[in-house]
Short mmCIF file of N, CA and C in Angstrom, two decimals:
data_model
loop_
_atom_site.label_atom_id
_atom_site.label_comp_id
_atom_site.label_asym_id
_atom_site.label_seq_id
_atom_site.Cartn_x
_atom_site.Cartn_y
_atom_site.Cartn_z
N UNK A 106 2.05 -37.18 6.32
CA UNK A 106 2.22 -36.62 5.52
C UNK A 106 3.53 -35.43 6.22
N UNK A 107 4.67 -35.09 5.62
CA UNK A 107 4.98 -34.40 6.33
C UNK A 107 5.12 -33.19 6.22
N UNK A 108 4.72 -32.48 7.03
CA UNK A 108 4.49 -30.88 7.76
C UNK A 108 5.86 -29.88 7.03
N UNK A 109 5.62 -29.26 6.05
CA UNK A 109 6.43 -28.30 5.61
C UNK A 109 6.93 -27.12 6.87
N UNK A 110 8.38 -27.25 6.11
CA UNK A 110 9.37 -26.45 7.53
C UNK A 110 9.26 -24.76 7.30
N UNK A 111 8.96 -24.28 8.37
CA UNK A 111 8.69 -22.95 7.74
C UNK A 111 10.08 -22.30 7.96
N UNK A 112 9.82 -21.06 7.20
CA UNK A 112 11.31 -20.26 7.23
C UNK A 112 11.47 -19.09 7.91
N UNK A 113 10.30 -18.66 8.68
CA UNK A 113 10.23 -17.51 9.52
C UNK A 113 8.84 -17.94 10.55
N UNK A 114 8.78 -17.09 12.03
CA UNK A 114 8.17 -17.06 12.99
C UNK A 114 7.83 -15.54 13.24
N UNK A 115 6.32 -15.64 13.77
CA UNK A 115 6.30 -14.49 14.65
C UNK A 115 6.89 -14.10 15.89
N UNK A 116 7.47 -12.87 16.26
CA UNK A 116 7.84 -13.03 17.62
C UNK A 116 6.82 -12.31 18.65
N UNK A 117 7.16 -12.17 19.81
CA UNK A 117 6.23 -11.14 20.52
C UNK A 117 6.38 -9.71 19.99
N UNK A 118 7.81 -9.18 19.94
CA UNK A 118 7.67 -8.06 19.66
C UNK A 118 6.54 -7.33 18.66
N UNK A 119 5.60 -6.46 18.67
CA UNK A 119 4.36 -6.06 18.06
C UNK A 119 4.45 -4.25 17.79
N UNK A 120 4.03 -3.94 16.51
CA UNK A 120 3.37 -2.66 16.72
C UNK A 120 1.64 -2.79 16.50
N UNK A 121 0.83 -1.76 17.06
CA UNK A 121 -0.31 -1.58 16.74
C UNK A 121 -0.48 -0.70 15.79
N UNK A 122 -1.30 -0.56 15.23
CA UNK A 122 -1.84 0.01 13.70
C UNK A 122 -2.63 0.71 14.46
N UNK A 123 -2.91 1.76 14.19
CA UNK A 123 -4.19 3.05 14.06
C UNK A 123 -5.46 2.20 14.35
N UNK A 124 -5.70 1.40 13.59
CA UNK A 124 -6.87 0.54 13.21
C UNK A 124 -7.14 -0.29 14.73
N UNK A 125 -6.32 -0.75 15.68
CA UNK A 125 -6.39 -1.50 16.51
C UNK A 125 -5.15 -2.95 16.32
N UNK A 126 -5.08 -2.99 15.03
CA UNK A 126 -4.37 -4.49 14.39
C UNK A 126 -2.91 -4.82 15.03
N UNK A 127 -2.73 -5.88 15.45
CA UNK A 127 -1.25 -5.97 16.07
C UNK A 127 -0.42 -6.71 14.93
N UNK A 128 0.57 -6.16 14.39
CA UNK A 128 1.47 -6.47 13.55
C UNK A 128 3.12 -7.27 14.21
N UNK A 129 3.12 -8.14 14.03
CA UNK A 129 4.70 -8.73 14.47
C UNK A 129 5.32 -8.95 14.18
N UNK A 130 6.79 -8.70 14.86
CA UNK A 130 8.40 -8.44 14.23
C UNK A 130 8.29 -10.37 13.41
N UNK A 131 9.22 -10.54 12.62
CA UNK A 131 9.26 -11.74 12.12
C UNK A 131 10.89 -12.08 12.52
N UNK A 132 11.09 -13.65 12.64
CA UNK A 132 12.10 -14.13 12.44
C UNK A 132 12.87 -15.19 11.41
N UNK A 133 13.52 -14.78 11.06
CA UNK A 133 13.77 -16.22 10.11
C UNK A 133 14.33 -17.53 10.83
N UNK A 134 13.40 -18.40 10.62
CA UNK A 134 14.15 -19.77 11.15
C UNK A 134 15.14 -20.53 10.34
N UNK A 135 15.82 -20.53 9.41
CA UNK A 135 16.09 -21.11 8.70
C UNK A 135 17.30 -20.04 7.77
N UNK A 136 18.29 -20.72 7.05
CA UNK A 136 18.89 -19.24 6.20
C UNK A 136 18.15 -19.75 4.59
N UNK A 137 18.17 -18.47 4.14
CA UNK A 137 17.98 -18.53 2.70
C UNK A 137 18.05 -17.54 1.74
N UNK A 138 18.67 -17.28 0.86
CA UNK A 138 18.66 -15.85 -0.20
C UNK A 138 19.95 -15.28 0.90
N UNK A 139 19.87 -14.38 1.42
CA UNK A 139 20.79 -13.70 1.84
C UNK A 139 20.08 -13.22 3.39
N UNK A 140 19.23 -13.96 3.51
CA UNK A 140 18.29 -14.12 5.08
C UNK A 140 19.63 -15.12 5.72
N UNK A 141 19.77 -15.04 6.99
CA UNK A 141 20.19 -15.84 7.56
C UNK A 141 19.33 -16.18 9.01
N UNK A 142 19.47 -17.43 9.54
CA UNK A 142 18.71 -18.27 10.09
C UNK A 142 18.84 -17.07 11.51
N UNK A 143 18.00 -16.44 12.58
CA UNK A 143 18.20 -15.83 13.77
C UNK A 143 17.43 -14.43 13.32
N UNK A 144 17.98 -14.15 12.05
CA UNK A 144 17.61 -12.34 11.58
C UNK A 144 16.33 -11.97 11.41
N UNK A 145 16.29 -10.84 12.28
CA UNK A 145 14.91 -10.37 12.12
C UNK A 145 14.73 -9.68 10.71
N UNK A 146 12.86 -10.01 10.76
CA UNK A 146 12.65 -8.94 9.76
C UNK A 146 11.66 -7.65 9.96
N UNK A 147 10.71 -7.50 9.34
CA UNK A 147 9.79 -6.46 9.37
C UNK A 147 8.46 -7.07 10.08
N UNK A 148 7.54 -6.64 9.98
CA UNK A 148 6.26 -6.79 10.61
C UNK A 148 5.33 -7.19 10.07
N UNK A 149 4.57 -8.47 10.31
CA UNK A 149 3.53 -8.84 9.58
C UNK A 149 1.97 -8.99 10.52
N UNK A 150 0.97 -9.31 9.74
CA UNK A 150 -0.12 -9.29 10.73
C UNK A 150 -0.30 -10.65 10.67
N UNK A 151 -0.05 -11.78 10.30
CA UNK A 151 -0.04 -13.23 10.33
C UNK A 151 0.78 -14.02 9.44
N UNK A 152 0.96 -15.15 9.39
CA UNK A 152 1.43 -15.75 8.08
C UNK A 152 1.45 -15.89 7.06
N UNK A 153 -0.27 -15.49 6.71
CA UNK A 153 -0.99 -15.01 5.47
C UNK A 153 -0.18 -14.26 4.70
N UNK A 154 0.39 -13.21 5.24
CA UNK A 154 1.07 -12.19 4.61
C UNK A 154 2.15 -12.33 4.01
N UNK A 155 3.14 -13.56 4.12
CA UNK A 155 4.35 -13.77 3.89
C UNK A 155 4.34 -15.13 3.39
N UNK A 156 4.92 -15.28 2.41
CA UNK A 156 4.73 -16.97 1.61
C UNK A 156 5.95 -17.53 2.83
N UNK A 157 5.80 -18.72 3.26
CA UNK A 157 6.35 -19.56 4.27
C UNK A 157 7.70 -20.58 3.38
N UNK A 158 7.32 -20.60 2.15
CA UNK A 158 7.97 -21.81 0.90
C UNK A 158 9.29 -21.49 1.17
N UNK A 159 10.04 -22.53 1.21
CA UNK A 159 11.31 -22.43 0.54
C UNK A 159 12.04 -22.57 -0.45
N UNK A 160 10.88 -22.27 -1.39
CA UNK A 160 11.67 -22.02 -2.51
C UNK A 160 11.52 -20.83 -3.59
N UNK A 161 11.42 -20.17 -2.76
CA UNK A 161 11.65 -18.29 -2.70
C UNK A 161 12.20 -18.04 -1.64
N UNK A 162 12.35 -16.49 -2.24
CA UNK A 162 13.32 -15.84 -0.82
C UNK A 162 12.65 -14.58 -0.67
N UNK A 163 11.20 -14.69 -0.57
CA UNK A 163 10.28 -13.74 -0.17
C UNK A 163 10.66 -13.24 1.18
N UNK A 164 10.70 -11.59 1.88
CA UNK A 164 11.17 -11.90 2.87
C UNK A 164 10.65 -10.30 3.08
N UNK A 165 10.35 -9.99 4.58
CA UNK A 165 10.12 -8.39 4.82
C UNK A 165 11.13 -7.75 5.67
N UNK A 166 11.54 -6.94 5.93
CA UNK A 166 12.98 -6.75 6.50
C UNK A 166 12.41 -4.94 6.80
N UNK A 167 13.19 -4.91 8.14
CA UNK A 167 13.39 -3.67 8.36
C UNK A 167 12.09 -2.58 9.09
N UNK A 168 11.87 -2.18 9.46
CA UNK A 168 10.20 -1.52 9.81
C UNK A 168 9.44 -1.41 8.90
N UNK A 169 9.24 -2.41 7.51
CA UNK A 169 8.15 -2.29 6.69
C UNK A 169 6.97 -3.28 7.64
N UNK A 170 5.87 -2.65 6.90
CA UNK A 170 4.51 -3.70 7.41
C UNK A 170 3.99 -4.24 6.35
N UNK A 171 3.14 -5.46 6.75
CA UNK A 171 2.66 -6.19 5.39
C UNK A 171 1.38 -6.83 6.03
N UNK A 172 0.01 -6.13 5.95
CA UNK A 172 -0.98 -6.76 6.72
C UNK A 172 -2.19 -6.80 6.06
N UNK A 173 -3.33 -6.91 6.88
CA UNK A 173 -4.45 -7.29 6.18
C UNK A 173 -4.48 -8.45 5.43
N UNK A 174 -5.02 -8.79 3.78
CA UNK A 174 -4.88 -9.72 3.15
C UNK A 174 -4.28 -9.46 2.01
N UNK A 175 -2.89 -8.65 2.16
CA UNK A 175 -1.50 -8.37 1.28
C UNK A 175 -0.97 -9.56 1.38
N UNK A 176 -0.31 -10.08 0.45
CA UNK A 176 0.74 -11.09 0.32
C UNK A 176 2.06 -10.39 -0.37
N UNK A 177 3.15 -11.08 -0.02
CA UNK A 177 4.23 -10.67 -0.36
C UNK A 177 5.20 -12.43 -0.88
N UNK A 178 5.40 -13.00 -2.06
CA UNK A 178 5.68 -14.10 -2.04
C UNK A 178 6.39 -14.38 -3.18
N UNK A 179 7.23 -15.24 -3.54
CA UNK A 179 7.99 -15.56 -4.88
C UNK A 179 9.42 -15.20 -4.37
N UNK A 180 10.38 -14.34 -4.86
CA UNK A 180 11.47 -13.50 -4.42
C UNK A 180 10.85 -12.32 -4.14
N UNK A 181 10.06 -12.03 -4.26
CA UNK A 181 10.19 -10.26 -3.71
C UNK A 181 10.31 -9.77 -2.17
N UNK A 182 11.07 -8.33 -2.25
CA UNK A 182 11.09 -7.75 -0.71
C UNK A 182 10.39 -6.62 -0.91
N UNK A 183 9.80 -6.69 0.48
CA UNK A 183 9.15 -5.33 0.83
C UNK A 183 10.28 -4.65 2.72
N UNK A 184 10.63 -3.28 2.21
CA UNK A 184 12.04 -2.87 3.13
C UNK A 184 11.63 -1.78 3.50
N UNK A 185 12.75 -1.30 4.22
CA UNK A 185 12.31 0.08 4.93
C UNK A 185 11.18 0.26 5.82
N UNK A 186 10.85 1.26 5.78
CA UNK A 186 9.64 2.30 6.64
C UNK A 186 8.38 1.71 5.37
N UNK A 187 8.33 0.72 4.12
CA UNK A 187 7.44 0.65 3.17
C UNK A 187 6.09 -0.44 4.10
N UNK A 188 4.81 0.24 3.36
CA UNK A 188 3.61 -0.29 3.74
C UNK A 188 3.01 -1.03 2.84
N UNK A 189 2.39 -2.73 2.98
CA UNK A 189 1.78 -3.50 1.97
C UNK A 189 0.35 -3.80 2.70
N UNK A 190 -0.73 -3.41 2.05
CA UNK A 190 -1.88 -3.59 2.72
C UNK A 190 -3.32 -3.95 1.78
N UNK A 191 -4.00 -3.92 2.51
CA UNK A 191 -5.16 -4.20 1.81
C UNK A 191 -5.39 -5.53 1.39
N UNK A 192 -5.42 -6.02 -0.27
CA UNK A 192 -5.80 -6.94 -0.88
C UNK A 192 -4.30 -7.15 -1.87
N UNK A 193 -3.45 -5.86 -1.34
CA UNK A 193 -2.25 -5.95 -2.56
C UNK A 193 -1.58 -7.19 -2.52
N UNK A 194 -0.44 -7.45 -3.67
CA UNK A 194 0.38 -8.77 -3.92
C UNK A 194 1.60 -8.46 -4.37
N UNK A 195 2.86 -8.24 -3.55
CA UNK A 195 4.17 -8.18 -4.40
C UNK A 195 4.58 -9.56 -4.35
N UNK A 196 5.06 -9.42 -5.48
CA UNK A 196 5.71 -10.93 -5.73
C UNK A 196 6.45 -10.94 -7.35
N UNK A 197 7.21 -12.02 -7.23
CA UNK A 197 8.31 -11.90 -8.49
C UNK A 197 9.61 -11.92 -7.65
N UNK A 198 10.38 -10.68 -8.57
CA UNK A 198 11.67 -10.03 -7.85
C UNK A 198 11.58 -8.99 -7.82
N UNK A 199 10.00 -8.78 -6.87
CA UNK A 199 9.55 -7.08 -6.99
C UNK A 199 10.41 -6.84 -5.68
N UNK A 200 10.53 -5.58 -5.50
CA UNK A 200 11.15 -4.96 -4.65
C UNK A 200 10.14 -3.12 -4.09
N UNK A 201 9.91 -3.09 -2.75
CA UNK A 201 9.31 -2.20 -2.33
C UNK A 201 9.78 -1.64 -1.37
N UNK A 202 10.03 -0.29 -1.20
CA UNK A 202 10.73 -0.28 -0.07
C UNK A 202 11.04 1.50 0.29
N UNK A 203 11.55 2.22 1.37
CA UNK A 203 11.82 3.50 1.57
C UNK A 203 10.70 3.28 2.43
N UNK A 204 9.30 5.09 2.06
CA UNK A 204 8.48 4.86 2.66
C UNK A 204 7.26 4.44 1.68
N UNK A 205 7.25 4.01 0.78
CA UNK A 205 6.42 3.80 -0.26
C UNK A 205 5.00 2.94 0.24
N UNK A 206 4.22 2.79 -0.56
CA UNK A 206 2.97 2.24 -0.29
C UNK A 206 2.47 1.48 -1.12
N UNK A 207 1.60 0.11 -0.88
CA UNK A 207 1.10 -0.37 -2.15
C UNK A 207 -0.25 -1.10 -1.47
N UNK A 208 -1.37 -0.84 -1.91
CA UNK A 208 -2.31 -1.01 -1.18
C UNK A 208 -3.63 -1.64 -2.10
N UNK A 209 -4.80 -1.35 -1.83
CA UNK A 209 -5.64 -1.58 -1.98
C UNK A 209 -5.65 -3.40 -3.15
N UNK A 210 -6.24 -3.18 -4.21
CA UNK A 210 -5.84 -4.48 -4.84
C UNK A 210 -4.64 -4.52 -5.83
N UNK A 211 -3.80 -3.80 -5.68
CA UNK A 211 -2.43 -3.37 -6.36
C UNK A 211 -1.55 -4.37 -6.66
N UNK A 212 -1.25 -4.67 -7.82
CA UNK A 212 0.36 -5.77 -7.95
C UNK A 212 1.32 -4.88 -8.54
N UNK A 213 2.44 -5.89 -7.69
CA UNK A 213 3.95 -5.49 -8.20
C UNK A 213 4.20 -6.40 -8.25
N UNK A 214 5.32 -6.86 -9.60
CA UNK A 214 5.64 -7.66 -9.73
C UNK A 214 6.59 -7.78 -10.89
N UNK A 215 7.16 -9.00 -11.01
CA UNK A 215 8.44 -9.16 -12.29
C UNK A 215 9.86 -8.60 -11.45
N UNK A 216 10.59 -7.92 -11.87
CA UNK A 216 11.63 -6.83 -11.51
C UNK A 216 11.09 -5.52 -11.00
N UNK A 217 10.22 -5.35 -11.16
CA UNK A 217 9.50 -3.46 -10.75
C UNK A 217 10.06 -3.28 -9.53
N UNK A 218 9.82 -2.06 -9.14
CA UNK A 218 10.30 -1.28 -7.79
C UNK A 218 9.74 -0.36 -7.94
N UNK A 219 9.16 -0.18 -6.40
CA UNK A 219 8.45 1.26 -6.21
C UNK A 219 9.17 1.38 -4.49
N UNK A 220 9.37 2.73 -4.90
CA UNK A 220 10.36 2.94 -3.82
C UNK A 220 10.17 4.69 -3.51
N UNK A 221 11.10 4.90 -2.51
CA UNK A 221 10.49 6.63 -2.39
C UNK A 221 9.41 6.90 -1.09
N UNK A 222 8.81 7.86 -1.82
CA UNK A 222 7.28 8.21 -1.16
C UNK A 222 6.20 7.85 -2.10
N UNK A 223 6.42 6.99 -2.92
CA UNK A 223 5.54 6.67 -4.19
C UNK A 223 4.70 5.73 -3.28
N UNK A 224 2.93 5.69 -4.35
CA UNK A 224 1.97 5.08 -3.74
C UNK A 224 1.37 4.38 -5.28
N UNK A 225 1.24 3.05 -4.61
CA UNK A 225 0.26 2.19 -5.83
C UNK A 225 -0.61 1.83 -4.92
N UNK A 226 -1.81 1.91 -6.07
CA UNK A 226 -3.55 1.74 -5.20
C UNK A 226 -3.88 1.35 -6.08
N UNK A 227 -5.21 0.97 -5.79
CA UNK A 227 -6.57 0.68 -6.33
C UNK A 227 -6.28 -0.66 -6.98
N UNK A 228 -6.46 -0.77 -8.35
CA UNK A 228 -6.19 -2.29 -8.96
C UNK A 228 -5.26 -1.57 -9.88
N UNK A 229 -4.17 -0.50 -9.46
CA UNK A 229 -2.97 -0.54 -11.03
C UNK A 229 -1.98 -1.87 -10.94
N UNK A 230 -1.20 -2.12 -11.88
CA UNK A 230 -0.43 -3.00 -11.83
C UNK A 230 1.15 -2.28 -11.94
N UNK A 231 2.04 -2.38 -11.38
CA UNK A 231 3.26 -2.16 -11.83
C UNK A 231 4.20 -3.49 -12.14
N UNK A 232 4.50 -3.80 -13.68
CA UNK A 232 5.22 -4.92 -13.47
C UNK A 232 6.60 -4.92 -14.65
N UNK A 233 7.35 -5.85 -14.85
CA UNK A 233 8.12 -6.21 -15.86
C UNK A 233 9.75 -4.99 -15.11
N UNK A 234 10.14 -4.15 -15.58
CA UNK A 234 11.52 -3.90 -15.01
C UNK A 234 10.92 -2.70 -14.85
N UNK A 235 9.49 -2.01 -14.64
CA UNK A 235 9.28 -0.77 -14.44
C UNK A 235 9.61 -0.26 -12.86
N UNK A 236 9.85 1.06 -12.56
CA UNK A 236 9.93 1.76 -11.31
C UNK A 236 9.03 2.88 -11.37
N UNK A 237 8.72 3.26 -10.29
CA UNK A 237 8.00 4.04 -9.59
C UNK A 237 8.36 4.55 -8.20
N UNK A 238 8.65 6.05 -8.46
CA UNK A 238 9.57 6.42 -6.93
C UNK A 238 9.16 7.92 -7.03
N UNK A 239 10.28 8.62 -5.99
CA UNK A 239 9.47 9.85 -5.56
C UNK A 239 8.71 9.98 -4.87
N UNK A 240 7.95 10.88 -5.52
CA UNK A 240 6.48 11.09 -4.41
C UNK A 240 5.12 10.82 -5.72
N UNK A 241 5.63 10.20 -6.82
CA UNK A 241 4.81 9.22 -7.60
C UNK A 241 3.73 8.42 -7.38
N UNK A 242 2.31 8.61 -8.00
CA UNK A 242 1.32 7.88 -7.68
C UNK A 242 0.82 7.28 -8.80
N UNK A 243 0.40 5.81 -8.62
CA UNK A 243 -0.20 5.21 -9.48
C UNK A 243 -1.23 4.56 -9.08
N UNK A 244 -2.47 4.92 -9.56
CA UNK A 244 -3.98 4.07 -9.04
C UNK A 244 -4.78 3.79 -10.04
N UNK A 245 -6.02 3.77 -9.68
CA UNK A 245 -7.12 3.02 -10.63
C UNK A 245 -6.45 2.09 -11.17
N UNK A 246 -6.96 1.65 -12.56
CA UNK A 246 -6.94 0.38 -13.08
C UNK A 246 -5.32 0.89 -13.91
N UNK A 247 -4.87 1.95 -13.61
CA UNK A 247 -3.54 2.06 -14.22
C UNK A 247 -2.35 1.18 -14.65
N UNK A 248 -1.28 1.10 -15.53
CA UNK A 248 -0.99 -0.16 -15.96
C UNK A 248 0.68 0.52 -16.25
N UNK A 249 1.76 0.04 -15.23
CA UNK A 249 2.97 0.90 -15.70
C UNK A 249 4.31 -0.48 -15.88
N UNK A 250 4.76 -0.88 -16.99
CA UNK A 250 5.21 -1.97 -17.44
C UNK A 250 6.47 -1.55 -18.21
N UNK A 251 7.10 -2.89 -18.81
CA UNK A 251 8.25 -2.45 -19.64
C UNK A 251 9.24 -2.46 -18.29
N UNK A 252 10.07 -1.39 -19.42
CA UNK A 252 11.20 -0.58 -18.65
C UNK A 252 10.74 0.68 -18.37
N UNK A 253 9.30 1.34 -18.26
CA UNK A 253 8.85 2.36 -18.06
C UNK A 253 9.14 3.15 -16.31
N UNK A 254 9.39 4.34 -16.47
CA UNK A 254 9.64 4.92 -14.78
C UNK A 254 8.44 6.32 -14.82
N UNK A 255 8.05 6.09 -13.46
CA UNK A 255 6.85 7.37 -13.13
C UNK A 255 7.82 7.94 -12.03
N UNK A 256 8.14 8.98 -11.87
CA UNK A 256 8.93 9.65 -10.89
C UNK A 256 8.60 11.07 -10.61
N UNK A 257 9.06 11.18 -9.45
CA UNK A 257 8.70 12.94 -9.26
C UNK A 257 7.48 13.51 -8.26
N UNK A 258 6.58 14.22 -8.86
CA UNK A 258 4.91 14.20 -8.65
C UNK A 258 4.33 13.60 -9.38
N UNK A 259 4.56 12.54 -10.41
CA UNK A 259 3.61 12.45 -11.42
C UNK A 259 2.56 11.30 -10.97
N UNK A 260 1.70 11.61 -11.56
CA UNK A 260 -0.08 10.86 -11.33
C UNK A 260 -0.23 10.43 -12.51
N UNK A 261 -0.41 8.85 -12.17
CA UNK A 261 -0.97 8.11 -13.48
C UNK A 261 -2.04 7.39 -12.79
N UNK A 262 -3.14 7.45 -13.45
CA UNK A 262 -4.65 6.71 -13.15
C UNK A 262 -5.67 6.64 -14.08
N UNK A 263 -6.55 6.07 -13.38
CA UNK A 263 -7.78 5.84 -14.51
C UNK A 263 -7.08 4.19 -15.27
N UNK A 264 -7.51 4.27 -16.29
CA UNK A 264 -7.30 3.28 -17.40
C UNK A 264 -5.71 3.18 -17.83
N UNK A 265 -5.36 4.55 -17.96
CA UNK A 265 -3.85 4.63 -18.38
C UNK A 265 -3.01 3.71 -18.36
N UNK A 266 -2.02 3.93 -19.63
CA UNK A 266 -1.03 2.90 -19.48
C UNK A 266 0.26 3.53 -19.92
N UNK A 267 1.48 3.51 -18.79
CA UNK A 267 2.92 3.99 -19.44
C UNK A 267 3.55 2.56 -19.26
N UNK A 268 4.48 2.63 -20.73
CA UNK A 268 5.25 1.17 -20.74
C UNK A 268 6.11 1.66 -22.08
N UNK A 269 7.05 0.57 -22.42
CA UNK A 269 8.30 0.79 -23.38
C UNK A 269 9.00 0.99 -22.32
N UNK A 270 9.76 1.87 -22.91
CA UNK A 270 10.88 3.07 -22.32
C UNK A 270 10.55 4.33 -21.97
N UNK A 271 9.18 4.13 -21.83
CA UNK A 271 8.25 5.99 -21.27
C UNK A 271 8.80 6.06 -20.16
N UNK A 272 9.22 7.45 -19.81
CA UNK A 272 9.23 8.14 -18.56
C UNK A 272 8.09 9.34 -18.35
N UNK A 273 7.53 9.26 -17.29
CA UNK A 273 6.41 9.97 -16.87
C UNK A 273 7.19 10.88 -15.30
N UNK A 274 7.69 11.96 -15.62
CA UNK A 274 8.15 12.43 -14.30
C UNK A 274 7.84 14.02 -14.00
N UNK A 275 7.94 14.57 -12.74
CA UNK A 275 7.64 16.22 -12.42
C UNK A 275 6.46 16.18 -12.29
N UNK A 276 4.97 17.40 -12.93
CA UNK A 276 3.87 17.38 -12.03
C UNK A 276 3.06 16.58 -13.54
N UNK A 277 3.72 15.80 -13.83
CA UNK A 277 2.67 15.30 -15.20
C UNK A 277 1.67 14.32 -14.34
N UNK A 278 0.40 14.45 -15.74
CA UNK A 278 -0.62 13.75 -14.87
C UNK A 278 -1.11 13.00 -16.36
N UNK A 279 -1.17 11.46 -16.25
CA UNK A 279 -1.35 10.71 -17.42
C UNK A 279 -2.85 9.86 -16.97
N UNK A 280 -3.83 9.96 -17.29
CA UNK A 280 -5.15 9.77 -16.95
C UNK A 280 -6.10 9.48 -18.07
N UNK A 281 -7.27 9.00 -17.62
CA UNK A 281 -8.29 8.71 -18.71
C UNK A 281 -7.79 7.23 -19.32
N UNK A 282 -7.66 7.04 -20.54
CA UNK A 282 -7.78 5.70 -21.57
C UNK A 282 -6.32 6.37 -22.38
N UNK A 283 -5.39 7.80 -21.56
CA UNK A 283 -4.21 7.65 -21.92
C UNK A 283 -3.20 6.67 -21.79
N UNK A 284 -2.11 6.37 -23.15
CA UNK A 284 -1.14 6.06 -23.31
C UNK A 284 0.05 6.15 -23.63
N UNK A 285 1.02 6.17 -22.51
CA UNK A 285 2.39 6.94 -23.08
C UNK A 285 3.59 5.65 -23.21
N UNK A 286 3.99 5.40 -24.87
CA UNK A 286 5.03 4.27 -24.81
C UNK A 286 6.14 4.86 -25.32
N UNK A 287 6.79 3.55 -25.87
CA UNK A 287 8.20 3.79 -26.64
C UNK A 287 8.94 4.48 -26.05
N UNK A 288 9.22 5.39 -26.66
CA UNK A 288 11.07 6.17 -26.03
C UNK A 288 10.03 7.55 -25.32
N UNK A 289 8.75 7.44 -25.16
CA UNK A 289 8.35 8.94 -24.86
C UNK A 289 9.34 9.42 -23.51
N UNK A 290 8.97 10.93 -23.11
CA UNK A 290 9.07 11.82 -22.16
C UNK A 290 8.45 12.76 -21.76
N UNK A 291 7.56 12.38 -20.65
CA UNK A 291 6.60 13.36 -20.55
C UNK A 291 6.94 13.83 -19.13
N UNK A 292 7.10 15.20 -19.05
CA UNK A 292 7.53 15.99 -17.95
C UNK A 292 7.07 17.90 -17.71
N UNK A 293 6.43 17.66 -16.63
CA UNK A 293 5.36 18.61 -16.70
C UNK A 293 6.48 19.14 -15.17
N UNK A 294 6.93 20.47 -15.53
CA UNK A 294 7.47 21.42 -13.87
C UNK A 294 6.70 22.88 -13.95
N UNK A 295 6.13 22.73 -12.45
CA UNK A 295 5.63 24.01 -12.60
C UNK A 295 6.17 25.03 -12.09
#
């Protein structure tokens, strides 16, 4: 049986997480998407963190870290200084960048974007064309999807849902079993 060609390798360059884990910088072995062979990427703890399949363009770039049992697959990208860890999964055409954090059992998928200083954690899902950015947090079992945007210092948590074309921004809080949908705009300024 033919061994699958790898699209990247772990280099000797590494950073040490405060817990003592070593994360290794990656290097592309073949060209795919906009990545060229020889290009350096971000840091992963092991090959289980970033899909090796050439059928997708998944990549970790810049100084981004992916570690623990977290996975990046499909055509997803994690870049900048973003961290994806725990059991989190970033897939589809999703992007996580800036100083964003995705962790716990959180999922980011579809064409979703998580960026700036935003955090997605717990069992939260961000998917579709949703955007979570600024200093926003989505956590617990919350869902943000469709064309929804969560920004500023907004918090969405518990079993809350933000979807459709809804925007939650400023210092707004959506929690419990609350749903914000349609063209709703929820903005709380302090």
